[in-house]
Coordinates of C-alpha atoms in Angstrom, one line a residue:
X1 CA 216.9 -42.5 -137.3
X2 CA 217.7 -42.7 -133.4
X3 CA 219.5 -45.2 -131.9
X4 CA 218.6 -48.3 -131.0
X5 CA 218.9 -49.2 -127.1
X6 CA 221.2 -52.4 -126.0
X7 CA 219.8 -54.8 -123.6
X8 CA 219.9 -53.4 -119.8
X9 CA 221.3 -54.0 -117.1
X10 CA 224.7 -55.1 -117.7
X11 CA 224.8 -58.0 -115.1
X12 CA 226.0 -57.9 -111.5
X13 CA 226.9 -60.2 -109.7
X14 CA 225.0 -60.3 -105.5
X15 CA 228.2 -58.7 -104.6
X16 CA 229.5 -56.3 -106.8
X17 CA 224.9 -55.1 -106.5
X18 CA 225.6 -55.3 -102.7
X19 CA 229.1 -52.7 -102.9
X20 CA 227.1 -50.6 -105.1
X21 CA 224.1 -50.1 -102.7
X22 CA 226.6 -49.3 -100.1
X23 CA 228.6 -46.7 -102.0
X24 CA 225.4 -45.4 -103.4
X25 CA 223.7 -45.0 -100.7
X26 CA 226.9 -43.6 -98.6
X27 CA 227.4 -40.9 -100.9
X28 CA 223.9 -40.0 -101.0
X29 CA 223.6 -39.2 -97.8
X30 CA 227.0 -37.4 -98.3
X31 CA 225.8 -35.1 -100.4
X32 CA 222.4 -34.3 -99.5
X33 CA 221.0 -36.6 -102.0
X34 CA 218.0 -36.8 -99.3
X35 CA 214.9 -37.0 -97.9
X36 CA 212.5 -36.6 -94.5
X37 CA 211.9 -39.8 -93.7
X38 CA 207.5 -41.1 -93.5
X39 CA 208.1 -40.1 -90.0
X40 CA 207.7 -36.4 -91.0
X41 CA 204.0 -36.8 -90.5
X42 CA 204.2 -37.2 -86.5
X43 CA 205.7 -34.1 -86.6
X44 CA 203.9 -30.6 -85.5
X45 CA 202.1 -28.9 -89.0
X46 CA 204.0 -25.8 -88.3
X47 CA 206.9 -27.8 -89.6
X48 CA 208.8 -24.7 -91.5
X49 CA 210.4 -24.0 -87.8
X50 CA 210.6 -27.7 -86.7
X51 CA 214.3 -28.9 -87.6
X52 CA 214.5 -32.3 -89.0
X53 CA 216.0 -35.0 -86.8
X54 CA 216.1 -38.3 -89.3
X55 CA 216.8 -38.3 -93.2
X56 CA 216.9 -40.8 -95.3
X57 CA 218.7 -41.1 -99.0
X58 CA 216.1 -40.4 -101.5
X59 CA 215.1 -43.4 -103.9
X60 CA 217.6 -44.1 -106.5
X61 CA 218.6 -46.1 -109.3
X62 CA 222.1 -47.6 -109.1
X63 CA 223.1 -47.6 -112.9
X64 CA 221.9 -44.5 -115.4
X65 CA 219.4 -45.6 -117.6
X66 CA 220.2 -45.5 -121.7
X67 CA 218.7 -42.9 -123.5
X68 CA 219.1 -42.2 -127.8
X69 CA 221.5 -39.1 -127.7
X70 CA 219.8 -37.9 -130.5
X71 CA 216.4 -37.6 -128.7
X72 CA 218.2 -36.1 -125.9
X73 CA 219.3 -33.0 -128.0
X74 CA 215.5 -33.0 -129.3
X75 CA 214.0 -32.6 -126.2
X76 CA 216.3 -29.6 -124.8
X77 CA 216.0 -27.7 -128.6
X78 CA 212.0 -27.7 -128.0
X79 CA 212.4 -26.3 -124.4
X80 CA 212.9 -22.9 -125.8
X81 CA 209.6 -23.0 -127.8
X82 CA 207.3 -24.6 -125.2
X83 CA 208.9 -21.7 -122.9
X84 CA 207.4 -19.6 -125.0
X85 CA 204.7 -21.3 -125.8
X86 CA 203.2 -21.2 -122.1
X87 CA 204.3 -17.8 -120.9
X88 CA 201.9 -16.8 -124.4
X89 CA 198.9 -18.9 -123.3
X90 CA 199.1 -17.2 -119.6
X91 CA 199.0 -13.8 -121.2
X92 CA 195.9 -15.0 -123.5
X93 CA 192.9 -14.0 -121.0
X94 CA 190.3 -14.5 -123.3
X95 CA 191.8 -18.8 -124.1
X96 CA 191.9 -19.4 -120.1
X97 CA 188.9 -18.1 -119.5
X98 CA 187.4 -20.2 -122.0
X99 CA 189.2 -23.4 -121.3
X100 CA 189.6 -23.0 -117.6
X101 CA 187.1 -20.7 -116.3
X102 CA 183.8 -20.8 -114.9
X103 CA 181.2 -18.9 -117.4
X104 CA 182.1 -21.1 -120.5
X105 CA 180.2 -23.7 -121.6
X106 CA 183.9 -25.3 -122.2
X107 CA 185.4 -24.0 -119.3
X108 CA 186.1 -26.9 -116.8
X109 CA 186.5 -24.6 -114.1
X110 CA 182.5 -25.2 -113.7
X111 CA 182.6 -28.8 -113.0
X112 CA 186.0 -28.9 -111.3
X113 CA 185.4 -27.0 -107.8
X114 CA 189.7 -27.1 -107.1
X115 CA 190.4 -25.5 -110.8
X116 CA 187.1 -23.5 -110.0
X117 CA 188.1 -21.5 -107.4
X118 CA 191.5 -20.7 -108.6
X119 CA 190.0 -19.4 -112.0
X120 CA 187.6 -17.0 -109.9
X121 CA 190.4 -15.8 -107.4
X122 CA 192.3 -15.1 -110.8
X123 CA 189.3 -13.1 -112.1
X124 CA 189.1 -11.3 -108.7
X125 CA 192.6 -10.2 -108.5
X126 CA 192.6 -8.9 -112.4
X127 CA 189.1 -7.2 -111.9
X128 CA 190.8 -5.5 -108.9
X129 CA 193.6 -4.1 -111.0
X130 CA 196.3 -6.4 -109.1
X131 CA 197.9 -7.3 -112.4
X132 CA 198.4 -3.5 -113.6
X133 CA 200.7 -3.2 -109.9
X134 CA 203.2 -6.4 -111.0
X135 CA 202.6 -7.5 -114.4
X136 CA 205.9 -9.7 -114.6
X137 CA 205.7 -13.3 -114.3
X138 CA 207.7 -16.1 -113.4
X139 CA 207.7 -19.7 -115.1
X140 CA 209.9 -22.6 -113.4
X141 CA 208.9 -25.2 -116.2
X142 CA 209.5 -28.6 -116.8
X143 CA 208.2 -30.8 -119.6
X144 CA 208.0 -34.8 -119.3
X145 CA 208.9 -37.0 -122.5
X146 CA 208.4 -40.9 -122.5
X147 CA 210.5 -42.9 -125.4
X148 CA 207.8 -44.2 -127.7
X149 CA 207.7 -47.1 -129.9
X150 CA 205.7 -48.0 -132.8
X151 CA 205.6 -50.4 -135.6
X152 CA 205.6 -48.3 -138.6
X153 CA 208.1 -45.4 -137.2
X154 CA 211.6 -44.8 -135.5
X155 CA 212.0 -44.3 -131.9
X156 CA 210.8 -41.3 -130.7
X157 CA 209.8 -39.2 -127.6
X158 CA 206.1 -38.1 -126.5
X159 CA 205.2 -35.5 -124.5
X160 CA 203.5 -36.9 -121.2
X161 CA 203.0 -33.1 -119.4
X162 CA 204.0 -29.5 -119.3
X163 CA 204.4 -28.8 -115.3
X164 CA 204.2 -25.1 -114.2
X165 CA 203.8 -25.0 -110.8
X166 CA 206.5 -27.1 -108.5
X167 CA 208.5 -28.6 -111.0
X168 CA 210.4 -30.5 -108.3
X169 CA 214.0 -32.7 -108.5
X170 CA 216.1 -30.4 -110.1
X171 CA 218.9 -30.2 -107.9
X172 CA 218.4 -33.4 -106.8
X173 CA 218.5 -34.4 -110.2
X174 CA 221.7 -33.2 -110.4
X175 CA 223.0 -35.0 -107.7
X176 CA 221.8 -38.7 -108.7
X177 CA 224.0 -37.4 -111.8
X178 CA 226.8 -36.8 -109.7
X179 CA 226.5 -40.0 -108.1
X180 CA 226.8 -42.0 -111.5
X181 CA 229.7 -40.2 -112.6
X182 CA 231.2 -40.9 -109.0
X183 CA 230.5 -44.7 -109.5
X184 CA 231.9 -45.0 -112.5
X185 CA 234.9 -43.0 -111.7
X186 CA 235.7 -45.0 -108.4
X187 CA 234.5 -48.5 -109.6
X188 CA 233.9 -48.4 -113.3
X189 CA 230.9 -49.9 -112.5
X190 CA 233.4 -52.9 -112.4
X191 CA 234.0 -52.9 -116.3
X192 CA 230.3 -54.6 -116.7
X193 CA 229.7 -52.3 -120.4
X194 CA 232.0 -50.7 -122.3
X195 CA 228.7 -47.7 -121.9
X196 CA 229.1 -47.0 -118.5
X197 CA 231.8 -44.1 -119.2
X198 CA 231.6 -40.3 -118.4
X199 CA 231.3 -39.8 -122.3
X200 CA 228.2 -41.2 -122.4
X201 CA 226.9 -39.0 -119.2
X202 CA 225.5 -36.0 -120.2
X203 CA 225.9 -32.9 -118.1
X204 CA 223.4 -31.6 -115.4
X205 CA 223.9 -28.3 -114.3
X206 CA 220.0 -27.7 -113.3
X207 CA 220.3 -26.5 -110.1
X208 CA 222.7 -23.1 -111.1
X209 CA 219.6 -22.8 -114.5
X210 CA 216.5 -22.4 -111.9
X211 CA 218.4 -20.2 -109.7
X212 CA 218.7 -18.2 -112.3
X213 CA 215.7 -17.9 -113.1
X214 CA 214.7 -17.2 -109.6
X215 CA 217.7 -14.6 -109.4
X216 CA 216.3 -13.1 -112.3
X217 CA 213.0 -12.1 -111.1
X218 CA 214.5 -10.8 -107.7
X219 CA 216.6 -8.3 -110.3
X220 CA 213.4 -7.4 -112.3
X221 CA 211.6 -6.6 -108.8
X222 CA 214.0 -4.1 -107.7
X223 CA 214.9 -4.1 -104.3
X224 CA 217.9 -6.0 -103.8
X225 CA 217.3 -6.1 -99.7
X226 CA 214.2 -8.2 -100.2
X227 CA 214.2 -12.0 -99.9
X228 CA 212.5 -14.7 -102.3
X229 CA 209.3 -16.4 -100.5
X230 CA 208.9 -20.4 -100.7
X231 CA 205.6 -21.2 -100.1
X232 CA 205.9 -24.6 -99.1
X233 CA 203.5 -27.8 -97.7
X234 CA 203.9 -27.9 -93.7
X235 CA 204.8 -31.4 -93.8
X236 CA 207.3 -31.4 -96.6
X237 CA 209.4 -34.2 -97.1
X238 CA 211.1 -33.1 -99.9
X239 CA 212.9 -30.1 -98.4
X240 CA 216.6 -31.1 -99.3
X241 CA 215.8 -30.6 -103.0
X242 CA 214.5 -27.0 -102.0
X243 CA 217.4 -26.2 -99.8
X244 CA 220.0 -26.3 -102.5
X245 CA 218.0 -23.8 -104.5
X246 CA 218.1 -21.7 -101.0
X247 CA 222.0 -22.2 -100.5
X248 CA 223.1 -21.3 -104.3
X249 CA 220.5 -18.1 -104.1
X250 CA 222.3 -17.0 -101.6
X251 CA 225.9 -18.5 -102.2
X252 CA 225.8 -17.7 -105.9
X253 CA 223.5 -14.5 -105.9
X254 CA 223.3 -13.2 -102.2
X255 CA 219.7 -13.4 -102.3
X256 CA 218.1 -14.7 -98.7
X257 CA 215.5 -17.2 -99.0
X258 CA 212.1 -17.8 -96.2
X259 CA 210.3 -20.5 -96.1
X260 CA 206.6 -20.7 -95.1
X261 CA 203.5 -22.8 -95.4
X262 CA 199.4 -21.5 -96.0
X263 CA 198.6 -21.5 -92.4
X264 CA 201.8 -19.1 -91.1
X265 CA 201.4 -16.8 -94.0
X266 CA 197.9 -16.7 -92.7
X267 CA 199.1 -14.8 -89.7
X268 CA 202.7 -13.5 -90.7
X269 CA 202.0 -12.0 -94.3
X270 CA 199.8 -8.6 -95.5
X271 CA 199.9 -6.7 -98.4
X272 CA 200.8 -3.1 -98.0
X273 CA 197.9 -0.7 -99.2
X274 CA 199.8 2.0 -100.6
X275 CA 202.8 0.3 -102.1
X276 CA 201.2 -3.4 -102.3
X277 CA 204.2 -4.7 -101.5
X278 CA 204.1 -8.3 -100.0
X279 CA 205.4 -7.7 -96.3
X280 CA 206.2 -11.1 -93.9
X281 CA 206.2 -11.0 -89.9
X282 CA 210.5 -11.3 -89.4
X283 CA 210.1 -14.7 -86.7
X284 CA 213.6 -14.9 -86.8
X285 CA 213.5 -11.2 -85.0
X286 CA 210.2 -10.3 -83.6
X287 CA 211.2 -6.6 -83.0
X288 CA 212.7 -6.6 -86.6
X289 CA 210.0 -4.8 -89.3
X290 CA 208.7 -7.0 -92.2
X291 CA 210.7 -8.7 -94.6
X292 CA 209.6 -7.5 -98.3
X293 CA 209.4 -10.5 -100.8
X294 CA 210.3 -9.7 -104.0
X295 CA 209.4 -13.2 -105.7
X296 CA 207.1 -15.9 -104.3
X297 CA 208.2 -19.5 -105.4
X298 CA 205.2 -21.9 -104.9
X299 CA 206.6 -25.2 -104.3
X300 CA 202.8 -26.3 -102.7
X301 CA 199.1 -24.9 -103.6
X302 CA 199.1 -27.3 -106.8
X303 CA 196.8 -29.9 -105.0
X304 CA 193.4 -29.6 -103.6
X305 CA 195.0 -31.3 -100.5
X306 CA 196.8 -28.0 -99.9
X307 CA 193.8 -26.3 -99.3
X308 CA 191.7 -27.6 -96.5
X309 CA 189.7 -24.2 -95.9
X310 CA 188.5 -21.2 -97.7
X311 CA 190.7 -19.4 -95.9
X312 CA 193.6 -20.9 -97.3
X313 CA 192.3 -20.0 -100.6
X314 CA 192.2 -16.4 -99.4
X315 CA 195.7 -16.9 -98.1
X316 CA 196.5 -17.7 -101.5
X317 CA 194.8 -14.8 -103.3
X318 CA 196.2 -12.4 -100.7
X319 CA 199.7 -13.6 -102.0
X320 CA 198.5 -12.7 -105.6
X321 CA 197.4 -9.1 -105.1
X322 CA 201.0 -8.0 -103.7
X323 CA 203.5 -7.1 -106.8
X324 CA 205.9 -9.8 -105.9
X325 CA 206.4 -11.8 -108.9
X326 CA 204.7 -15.0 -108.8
X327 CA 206.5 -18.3 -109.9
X328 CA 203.5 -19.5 -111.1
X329 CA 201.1 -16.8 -111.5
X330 CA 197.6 -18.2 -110.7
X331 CA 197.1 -17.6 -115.1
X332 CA 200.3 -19.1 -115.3
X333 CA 199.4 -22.1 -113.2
X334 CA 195.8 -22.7 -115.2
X335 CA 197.7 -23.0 -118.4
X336 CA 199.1 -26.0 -117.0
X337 CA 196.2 -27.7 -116.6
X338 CA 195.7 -30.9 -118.5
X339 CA 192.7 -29.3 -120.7
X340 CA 195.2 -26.8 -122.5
X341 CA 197.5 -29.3 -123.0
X342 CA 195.1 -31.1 -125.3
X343 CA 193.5 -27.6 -126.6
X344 CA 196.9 -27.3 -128.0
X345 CA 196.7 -30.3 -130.1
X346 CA 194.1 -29.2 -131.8
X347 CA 194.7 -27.8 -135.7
X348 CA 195.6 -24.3 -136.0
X349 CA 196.2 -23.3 -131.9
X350 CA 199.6 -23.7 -132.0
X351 CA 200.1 -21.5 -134.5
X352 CA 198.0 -18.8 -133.0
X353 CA 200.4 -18.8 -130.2
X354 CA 203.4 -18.9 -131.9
X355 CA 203.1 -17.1 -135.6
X356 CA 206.7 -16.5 -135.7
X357 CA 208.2 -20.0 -135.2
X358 CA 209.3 -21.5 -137.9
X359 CA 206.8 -23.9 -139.9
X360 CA 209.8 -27.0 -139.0
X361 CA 209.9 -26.1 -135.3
X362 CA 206.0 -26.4 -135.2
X363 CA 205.9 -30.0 -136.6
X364 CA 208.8 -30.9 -134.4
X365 CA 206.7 -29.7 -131.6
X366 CA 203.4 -31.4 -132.6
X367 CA 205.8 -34.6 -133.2
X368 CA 205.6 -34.7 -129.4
X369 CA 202.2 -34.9 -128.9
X370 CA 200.2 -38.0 -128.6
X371 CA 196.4 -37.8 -129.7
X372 CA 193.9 -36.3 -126.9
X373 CA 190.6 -35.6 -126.8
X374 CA 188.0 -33.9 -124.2
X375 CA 185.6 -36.8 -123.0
X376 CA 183.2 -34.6 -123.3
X377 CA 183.6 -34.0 -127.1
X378 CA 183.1 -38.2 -127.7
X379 CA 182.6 -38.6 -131.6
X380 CA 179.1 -39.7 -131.0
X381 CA 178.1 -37.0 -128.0
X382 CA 176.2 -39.4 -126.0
X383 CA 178.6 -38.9 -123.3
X384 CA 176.3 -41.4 -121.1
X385 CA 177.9 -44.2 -122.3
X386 CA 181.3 -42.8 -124.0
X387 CA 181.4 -45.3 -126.8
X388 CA 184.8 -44.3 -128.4
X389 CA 186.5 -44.1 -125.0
X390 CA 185.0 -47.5 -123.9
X391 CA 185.8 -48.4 -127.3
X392 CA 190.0 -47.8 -127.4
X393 CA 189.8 -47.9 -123.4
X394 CA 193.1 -50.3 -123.7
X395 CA 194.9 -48.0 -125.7
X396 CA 194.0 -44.6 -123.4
X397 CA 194.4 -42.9 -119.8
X398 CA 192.2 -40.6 -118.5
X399 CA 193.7 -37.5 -116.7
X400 CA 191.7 -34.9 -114.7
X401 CA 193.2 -31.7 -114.2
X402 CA 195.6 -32.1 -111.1
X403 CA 199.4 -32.2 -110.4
X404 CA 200.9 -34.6 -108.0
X405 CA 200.6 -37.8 -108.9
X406 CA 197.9 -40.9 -108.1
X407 CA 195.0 -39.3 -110.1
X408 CA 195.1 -40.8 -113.5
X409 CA 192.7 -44.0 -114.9
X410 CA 194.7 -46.4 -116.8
X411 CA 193.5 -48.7 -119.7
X412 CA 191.8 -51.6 -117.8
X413 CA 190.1 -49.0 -114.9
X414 CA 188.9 -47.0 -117.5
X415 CA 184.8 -48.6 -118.0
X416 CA 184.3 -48.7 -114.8
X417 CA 185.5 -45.0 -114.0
X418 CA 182.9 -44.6 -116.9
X419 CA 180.1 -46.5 -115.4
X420 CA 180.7 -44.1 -112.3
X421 CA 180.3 -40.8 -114.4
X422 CA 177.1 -42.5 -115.9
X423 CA 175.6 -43.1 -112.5
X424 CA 176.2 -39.6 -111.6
X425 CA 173.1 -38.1 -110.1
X426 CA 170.8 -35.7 -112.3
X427 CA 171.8 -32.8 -110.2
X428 CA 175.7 -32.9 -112.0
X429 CA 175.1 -34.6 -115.3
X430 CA 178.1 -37.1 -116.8
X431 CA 178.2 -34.7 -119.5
X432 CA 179.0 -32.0 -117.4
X433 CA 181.7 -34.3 -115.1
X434 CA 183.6 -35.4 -118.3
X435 CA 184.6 -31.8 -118.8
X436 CA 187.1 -32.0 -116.2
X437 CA 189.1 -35.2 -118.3
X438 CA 190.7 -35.5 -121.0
X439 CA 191.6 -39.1 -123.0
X440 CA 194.9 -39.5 -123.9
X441 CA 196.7 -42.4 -126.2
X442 CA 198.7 -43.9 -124.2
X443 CA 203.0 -43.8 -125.1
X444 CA 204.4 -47.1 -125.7
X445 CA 207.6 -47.7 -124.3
X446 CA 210.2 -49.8 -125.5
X447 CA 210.3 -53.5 -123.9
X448 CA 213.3 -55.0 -122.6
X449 CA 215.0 -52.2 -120.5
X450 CA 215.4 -52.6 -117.1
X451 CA 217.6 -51.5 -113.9
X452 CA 218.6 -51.8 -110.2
X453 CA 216.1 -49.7 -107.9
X454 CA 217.1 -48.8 -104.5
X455 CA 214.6 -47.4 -101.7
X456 CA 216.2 -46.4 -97.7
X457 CA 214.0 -49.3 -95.8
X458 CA 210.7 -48.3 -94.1
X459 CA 210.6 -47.6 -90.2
X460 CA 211.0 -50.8 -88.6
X461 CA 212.0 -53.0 -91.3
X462 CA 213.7 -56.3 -89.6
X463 CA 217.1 -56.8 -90.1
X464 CA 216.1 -59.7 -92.7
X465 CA 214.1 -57.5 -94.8
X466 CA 216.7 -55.1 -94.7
X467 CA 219.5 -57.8 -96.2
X468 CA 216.6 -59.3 -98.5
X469 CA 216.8 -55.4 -99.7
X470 CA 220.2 -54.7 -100.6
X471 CA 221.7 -54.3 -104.1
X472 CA 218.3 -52.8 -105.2
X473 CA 215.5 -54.7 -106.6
X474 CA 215.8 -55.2 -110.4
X475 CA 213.2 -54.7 -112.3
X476 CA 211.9 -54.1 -115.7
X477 CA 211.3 -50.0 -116.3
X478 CA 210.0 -46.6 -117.8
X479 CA 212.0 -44.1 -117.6
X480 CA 210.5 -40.6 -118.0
X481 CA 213.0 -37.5 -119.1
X482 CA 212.3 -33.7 -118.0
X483 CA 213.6 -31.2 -119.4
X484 CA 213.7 -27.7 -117.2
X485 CA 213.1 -24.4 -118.6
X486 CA 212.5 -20.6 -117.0
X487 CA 210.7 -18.1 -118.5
X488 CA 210.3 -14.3 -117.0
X489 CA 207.4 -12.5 -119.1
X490 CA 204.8 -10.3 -119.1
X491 CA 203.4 -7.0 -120.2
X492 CA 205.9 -4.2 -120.6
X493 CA 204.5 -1.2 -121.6
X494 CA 201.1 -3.1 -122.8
X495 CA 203.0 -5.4 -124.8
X496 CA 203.3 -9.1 -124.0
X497 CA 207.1 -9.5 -123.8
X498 CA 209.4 -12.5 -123.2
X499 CA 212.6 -10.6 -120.6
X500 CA 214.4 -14.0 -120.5
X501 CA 213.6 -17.5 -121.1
X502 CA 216.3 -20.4 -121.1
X503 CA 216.8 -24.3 -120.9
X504 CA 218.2 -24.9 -117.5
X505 CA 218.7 -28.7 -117.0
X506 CA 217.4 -32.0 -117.0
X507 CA 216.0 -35.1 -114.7
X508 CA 215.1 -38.5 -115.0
X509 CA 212.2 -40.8 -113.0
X510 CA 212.3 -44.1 -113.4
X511 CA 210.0 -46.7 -112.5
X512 CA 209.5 -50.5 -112.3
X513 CA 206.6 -51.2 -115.5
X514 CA 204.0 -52.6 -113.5
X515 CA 203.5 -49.5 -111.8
X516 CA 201.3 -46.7 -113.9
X517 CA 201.9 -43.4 -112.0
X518 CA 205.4 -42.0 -112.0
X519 CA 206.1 -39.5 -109.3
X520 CA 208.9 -39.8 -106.8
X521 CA 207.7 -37.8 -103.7
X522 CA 204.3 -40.4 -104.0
X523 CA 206.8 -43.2 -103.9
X524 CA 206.5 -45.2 -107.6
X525 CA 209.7 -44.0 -108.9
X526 CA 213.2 -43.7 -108.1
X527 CA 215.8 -40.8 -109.1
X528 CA 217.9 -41.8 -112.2
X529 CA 220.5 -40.2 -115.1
X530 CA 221.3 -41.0 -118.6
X531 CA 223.8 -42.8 -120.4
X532 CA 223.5 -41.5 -123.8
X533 CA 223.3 -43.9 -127.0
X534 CA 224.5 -43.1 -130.6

């Protein structure tokens, strides 16, 4: 049995919420607990060279949120198997071209033109042979866990999403668990529960684990004089949480770091035809030859958004034909998708991935799951209508197959989202536009939790909305746990092999409960830590 959680927030008084604001927020920005602020938008797209002139602390809870320490443990024990889990399904060609591509009749890659393209770029590159000249991947991973709460069972933890592409906030994770421990340590969080004590905080070492991992595909690679690539949105706001990874690569493991959106590597990178190394125009010194990346870390290219041309699609698929080792492989990056994740509910698939993992480590992992379901595959096939998902539509949310945030239809939205796929003209059939969805139950948090959320005021607030804004607004919550993973895999000596996989650290999003999205960077949640419960 897990614990049960107390009732939250210990109570503050207007001025003890008002002298933590002002300490939290001090430290913050201390510590490069930061962001751009909105006003990164005016600036030039090129914004890689552009230094920042403004930041703001990034949005933060002011207390750590209480979390079963049981269920804590639980989550970082399965890390190991869902790393290995996903590095097998982005080795299994024949499942993502069947689930993701474009030529099966299951395939949502034929009805969703973003996962589309991707899929045939992927074909492309293996068809060319580009997988036989660097056939090492690398997985940054992180998977998302809500508490869930049902009559008939103990608390537990369900498995919102596997990320493999950006999986963002891990060293600032780190640092909004730094900030806790500093709080407690210089205030005690003035005695207000005998919880708040650095027992009770677990440790957060994340941003040293995806180093690591990064570090550890530079080894495999070869050439200690070449850098790691960031491929990263022009317009980035969240560059702090990426610049710690860049400092500790090179502090920790003297490898140099470049940054560089779609549109320069449009005119700065090349693949060489003889070696197929990646080679990047040196901007820093024009006379300089090319810089050779040894690993490209894609912290953009996970949204439709990212990709306002063809040409940045090419962009893209020139990046995959080097042998740099991609962190995430365009295979790597389909397995993400939503439709696997609910391809790997069904009986028997798990085992085909993993046939020597333990029958109890299976059943721990299904214990995650919640029940999904393609809405093409509704009970009664008329998809026209969609009578079981209209049916439980309180008790669902439908998820297409994106990253990011904002995309999701929640409970109440849900008929008329299916009213629009009905009214879809003949030319794309609703049966053919369900097969980008999938339904998922939705995971029922427990009531009653709640905390202090803090957000740096927008441009031109008036000085009274910026005192009716201190101490945080307090609010009932969700908080959602990730737990961070690496993996470096691939075929060695035609056999799919596993050089390194390990649990790396650990975040936590929290959100008021009115809201149903959850990312930070799209601005429903706030940064938060744990104070463990037994």
């Amino acid at each position: 049995m897990s614990a049960s959680l107390p009732s939250w927030p210990p109570t503050l008084t207007s001025l003890q919420r008002e002298e933590l604001h002002k300490s939290a927020t001090t430290w913050a920005l201390s510590h490069g607990l930061c962001y751009l602020p909105p006003s990164t938008s005016d600036r030039p797209s090129n914004s890689t060279s552009s230094p920042p002139v403004a930041t703001i602390h990034a949005p933060i809870s002011l207390i750590p949120t209480p979390f079963p320490r049981s269920l804590f443990h639980s989550a970082q024990s399965l890390q190991s198997v869902y790393n290995t889990l996903y590095s097998r399904v982005a080795l299994d060609t024949e499942f993502l071209d069947r689930y993701m591509g474009c030529e099966s009749e299951e395939g949502v890659g034929k009805v969703d033109s973003f996962t589309g393209k991707l899929w045939q770029g992927w074909k492309t590159v293996r068809e060319e042979g580009g997988y036989e000249r660097q056939s090492l991947h690398l997985g940054l991973f992180r998977s998302d866990y809500l508490l869930h709460t049902s009559p008939d069972q103990a608390l537990s933890i369900k498995q919102v999403e596997f990320n493999t592409i950006s999986s963002s906030f891990g060293p600032l994770s780190e640092r909004i668990a730094a900030l806790h421990r500093h709080l407690a340590a210089s205030c005690s969080y003035y005695d207000i529960s005998p919880l708040l004590n650095d027992d009770r905080f677990p440790e957060n070492e994340t941003t040293k684990g995806l180093v690591q991992g990064l570090a550890s595909a530079h080894g495999a690679y070869g050439v200690p004089s070449a850098r790691i690539l960031f491929v990263v949105q022009s317009k980035e706001r969240n560059m702090f949480d990426q610049k710690w990874l860049e400092y500790e690569l090179l502090e920790r493991h003297s490898i140099k770091v470049i940054r560089r959106s779609l549109d320069e590597l449009a005119t700065q990178a090349c693949v060489d035809p003889n070696t197929y190394s990646l080679l990047v125009s040196n901007t820093d010194s024009p006379n300089s030859p090319p810089i050779e990346i040894s690993t490209i870390y894609f912290r953009a290219c996970y949204t439709p958004n990212d990709f306002p041309t063809l040409s940045h699609y090419e962009t893209r698929f020139l990046l995959e034909r080097s042998r740099a080792i991609k962190c995430p492989s365009l295979p790597l990056q389909l397995a993400g998708g939503k439709k696997i994740q609910e391809v790997l509910t069904r009986p028997g698939v798990l085992e085909q991935f993993l046939p020597d993992v333990g029958h109890d480590s299976l059943e721990q992992l299904r214990a995650t799951f919640m029940g999904m379901y393609s809405l093409d595959l509704d009970e009664t096939n008329d998809s026209s209508s969609f009578p079981k998902t209209r049916a439980n539509h309180l008790n669902l949310v439908l998820k297409p197959q994106r990253e990011g945030g904002g995309n999701n239809v929640y409970k109440e939205d849900i008929p008329a989202f299916l009213d629009s796929l009905s009214a879809v003209s003949s030319s794309s059939s609703p049966v053919s536009e369900s097969k980008a969805w999938i339904a998922m139950e939705i995971i029922h948090t427990p009531p009653g939790i709640g905390g202090y959320l803090v957000r740096s005021p927008p441009p031109g607030s008036s000085q009274e909305e910026i005192e009716a804004g201190k101490g945080g607004a307090q609010a009932e919550i969700i908080s959602e746990l990730g737990i961070f993973g690496y993996s470096l895999f691939g075929l060695v000596e035609g056999k799919k092999t596993i050089k390194g996989e390990e649990t790396v650290g650990w975040l936590v999003r929290t959100k008021g409960k009115e809201s149903n999205e959850g990312g930070v960077a799209t601005g429903f949640s706030v940064l938060d830590s744990l104070v463990l419960i037994d």
